[in-house]
XYZ file of C-alpha atoms in Angstrom:
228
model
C 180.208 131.219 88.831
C 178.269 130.988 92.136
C 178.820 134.191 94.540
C 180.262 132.892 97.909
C 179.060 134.327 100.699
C 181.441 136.122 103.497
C 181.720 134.707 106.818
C 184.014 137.128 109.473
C 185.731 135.617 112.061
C 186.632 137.700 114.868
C 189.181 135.996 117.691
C 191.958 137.109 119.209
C 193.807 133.863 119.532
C 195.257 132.558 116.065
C 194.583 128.996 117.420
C 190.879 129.713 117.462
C 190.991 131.540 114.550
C 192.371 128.092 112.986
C 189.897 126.050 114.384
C 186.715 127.967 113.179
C 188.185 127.914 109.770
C 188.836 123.986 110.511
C 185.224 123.069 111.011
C 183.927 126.034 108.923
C 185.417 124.686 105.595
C 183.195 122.259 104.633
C 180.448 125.419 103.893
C 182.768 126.152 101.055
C 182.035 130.081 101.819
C 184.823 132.749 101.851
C 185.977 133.070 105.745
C 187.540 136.150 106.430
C 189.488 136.547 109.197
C 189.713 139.680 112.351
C 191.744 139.543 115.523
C 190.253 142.316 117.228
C 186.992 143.953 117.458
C 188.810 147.200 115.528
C 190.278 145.008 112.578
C 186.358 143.327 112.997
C 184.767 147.278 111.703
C 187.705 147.728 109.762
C 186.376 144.972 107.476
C 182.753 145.979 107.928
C 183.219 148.846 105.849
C 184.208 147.766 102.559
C 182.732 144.301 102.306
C 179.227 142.279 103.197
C 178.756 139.390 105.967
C 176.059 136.591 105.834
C 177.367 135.909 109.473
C 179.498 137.186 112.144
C 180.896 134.778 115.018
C 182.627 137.323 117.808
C 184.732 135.925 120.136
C 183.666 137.817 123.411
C 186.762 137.836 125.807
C 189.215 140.328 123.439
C 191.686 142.318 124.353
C 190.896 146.337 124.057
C 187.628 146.533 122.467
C 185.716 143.080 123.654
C 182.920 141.462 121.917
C 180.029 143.437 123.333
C 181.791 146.586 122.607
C 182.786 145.536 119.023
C 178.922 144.576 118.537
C 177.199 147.556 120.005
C 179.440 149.403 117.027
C 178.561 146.991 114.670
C 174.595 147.616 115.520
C 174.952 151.492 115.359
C 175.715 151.208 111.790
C 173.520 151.290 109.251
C 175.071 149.222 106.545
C 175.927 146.594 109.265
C 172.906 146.637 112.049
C 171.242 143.413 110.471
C 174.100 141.423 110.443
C 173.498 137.752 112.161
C 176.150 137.870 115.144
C 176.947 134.533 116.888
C 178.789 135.318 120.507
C 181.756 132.601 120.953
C 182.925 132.601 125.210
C 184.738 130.425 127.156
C 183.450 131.887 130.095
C 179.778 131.369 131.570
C 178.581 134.001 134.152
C 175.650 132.503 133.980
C 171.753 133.853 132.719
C 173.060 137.413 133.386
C 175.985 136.732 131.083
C 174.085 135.786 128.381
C 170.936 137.863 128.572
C 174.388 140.891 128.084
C 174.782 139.148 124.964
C 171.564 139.198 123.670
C 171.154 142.840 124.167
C 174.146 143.595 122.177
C 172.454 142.164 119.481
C 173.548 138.429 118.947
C 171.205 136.024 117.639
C 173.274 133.013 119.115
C 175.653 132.509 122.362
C 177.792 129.746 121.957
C 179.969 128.429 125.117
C 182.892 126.702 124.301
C 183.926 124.119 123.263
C 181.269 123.299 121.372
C 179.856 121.061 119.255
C 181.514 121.302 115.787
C 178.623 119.774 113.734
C 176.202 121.833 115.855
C 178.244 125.319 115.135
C 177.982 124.984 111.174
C 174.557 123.965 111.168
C 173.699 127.027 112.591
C 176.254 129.274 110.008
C 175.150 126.894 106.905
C 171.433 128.755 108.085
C 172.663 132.565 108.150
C 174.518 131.888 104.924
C 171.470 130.522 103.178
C 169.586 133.019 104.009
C 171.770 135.446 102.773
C 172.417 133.650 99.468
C 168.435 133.749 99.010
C 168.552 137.451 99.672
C 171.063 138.085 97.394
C 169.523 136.281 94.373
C 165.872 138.001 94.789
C 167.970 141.464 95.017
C 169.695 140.915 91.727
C 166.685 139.622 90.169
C 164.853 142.999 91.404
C 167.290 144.962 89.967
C 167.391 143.077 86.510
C 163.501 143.862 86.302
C 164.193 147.952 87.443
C 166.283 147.709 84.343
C 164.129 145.954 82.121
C 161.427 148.151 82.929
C 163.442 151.146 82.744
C 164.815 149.735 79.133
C 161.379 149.504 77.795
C 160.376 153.615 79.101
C 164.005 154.593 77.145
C 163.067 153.493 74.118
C 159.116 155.296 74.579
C 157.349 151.943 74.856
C 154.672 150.851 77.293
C 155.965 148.215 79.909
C 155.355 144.473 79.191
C 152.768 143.662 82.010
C 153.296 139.938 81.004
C 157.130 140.167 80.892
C 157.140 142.068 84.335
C 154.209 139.749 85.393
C 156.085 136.389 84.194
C 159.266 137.568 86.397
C 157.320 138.649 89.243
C 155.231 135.487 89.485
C 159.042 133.528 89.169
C 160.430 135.684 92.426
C 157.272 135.208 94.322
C 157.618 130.881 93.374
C 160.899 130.885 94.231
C 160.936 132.844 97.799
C 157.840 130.827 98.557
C 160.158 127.932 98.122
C 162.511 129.251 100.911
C 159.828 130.069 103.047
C 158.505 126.981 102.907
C 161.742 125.289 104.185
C 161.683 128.186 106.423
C 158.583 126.907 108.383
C 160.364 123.593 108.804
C 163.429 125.132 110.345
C 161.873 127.609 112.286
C 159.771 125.323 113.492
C 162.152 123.004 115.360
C 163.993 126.129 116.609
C 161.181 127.390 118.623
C 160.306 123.976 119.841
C 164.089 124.325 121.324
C 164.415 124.973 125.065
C 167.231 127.387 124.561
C 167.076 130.848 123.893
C 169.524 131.035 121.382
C 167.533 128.751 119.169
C 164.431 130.741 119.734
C 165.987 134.096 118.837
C 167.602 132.899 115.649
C 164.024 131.411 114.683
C 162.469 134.832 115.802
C 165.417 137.023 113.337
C 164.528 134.009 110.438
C 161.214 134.917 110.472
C 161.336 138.636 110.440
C 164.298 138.388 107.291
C 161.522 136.258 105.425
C 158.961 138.724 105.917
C 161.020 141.735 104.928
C 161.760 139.659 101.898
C 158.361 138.897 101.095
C 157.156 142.769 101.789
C 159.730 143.700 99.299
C 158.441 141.528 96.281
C 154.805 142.462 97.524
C 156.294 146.241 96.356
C 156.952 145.231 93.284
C 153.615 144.408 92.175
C 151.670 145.987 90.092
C 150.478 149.338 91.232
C 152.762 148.947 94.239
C 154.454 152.134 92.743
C 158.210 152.931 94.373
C 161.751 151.864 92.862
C 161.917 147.947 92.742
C 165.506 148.536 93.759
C 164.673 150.405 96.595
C 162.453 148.377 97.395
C 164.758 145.044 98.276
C 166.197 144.985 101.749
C 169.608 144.602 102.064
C 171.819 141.940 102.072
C 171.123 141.345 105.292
């Protein structure tokens, strides 16, 4: 069975909450809902996001507040965050987001089509990230297997596996280039800092199977970034 990714919704209005799960659907993902920025970390702690979208006008703790907590954390920091507001205060407004750490500001309403595009990105990503993790860790163990039993490592076992991670993360950045591509050809800012947090996840990635290489040395496991 494929692993479905985790999307967290954070609003404080049911009827929003509705409608995000509405147009979010068709990802087929498991969308996990929040109606306030402390239910938001509540969830943080015991399970793991491809994507966050944070409604920013909340009740109590709003959606800079909730993100500033989010970014503090370790486990959480690199979590994608996509700011929903049905307010515009203009550049100012949205720079605020920014520095809280969101790679996307969204006014509403907004384009339903254009919305999930943007997710179905975040939770690719994430899938991608997940599958080279597990595949890291299923070498640590093979090698580790093979140094149990008092046998020398398979250099073409390890090599064979190595060689299939780096062929199939080259595949994702190649699609990568495309994407990131038309986002920085964008003229808004949110475009160009989701192409500029795409980029730096795909190099992370590739810096982590570089590690694994021979004479790389380290834990393969500890080598992976995490899921985010």
């Amino acid at each position: 069975m494929v692993q479905k990714a985790k999307i967290l919704l954070v609003d404080d209005r049911p009827e929003n909450l509705l409608a995000l799960e509405a147009i979010l659907s068709a990802l087929d993902q498991t969308l996990v809902r929040a109606s306030s920025g402390e239910e938001a970390l509540k969830a943080l702690l015991t399970d793991d996001f491809a994507v966050i979208l944070l409604d920013v006008q909340m009740p109590g703790m709003d959606g800079f507040e909730t993100a500033a907590h989010i970014k503090r954390r370790e486990r959480t920091r690199d979590i994608p965050i996509i700011f929903l507001t049905a307010i515009n205060h203009g550049p100012h407004h949205t720079f605020r987001g920014y520095a809280a750490g969101a790679v996307d500001y969204i006014s509403k309403p907004f384009d339903p089509w254009v919305l999930r595009a943007k997710v179905s990105v975040f939770v690719d990503l994430y899938m991608k990230n997940v599958q080279l993790r597990e595949q890291a860790s299923l070498l640590r163990m093979q090698v580790e297997g093979q140094n149990g039993a008092e046998e020398e490592p398979s250099e073409d076992g390890q090599g064979g596996l190595l060689v299939e991670l780096s062929a199939r993360l080259a595949a994702v950045e190649e699609q990568a280039e495309v994407l990131t591509k038309q986002l920085s050809d964008a003229s808004d800012a949110a475009s160009a800092a989701t192409a500029v947090h795409l980029e730096r996840k795909l190099a992370g990635l590739r810096r982590a199977l570089d590690a694994l290489g021979p004479g790389a040395g380290g834990d393969p496991a500890q080598q992976v970034p995490s899921q985010n």
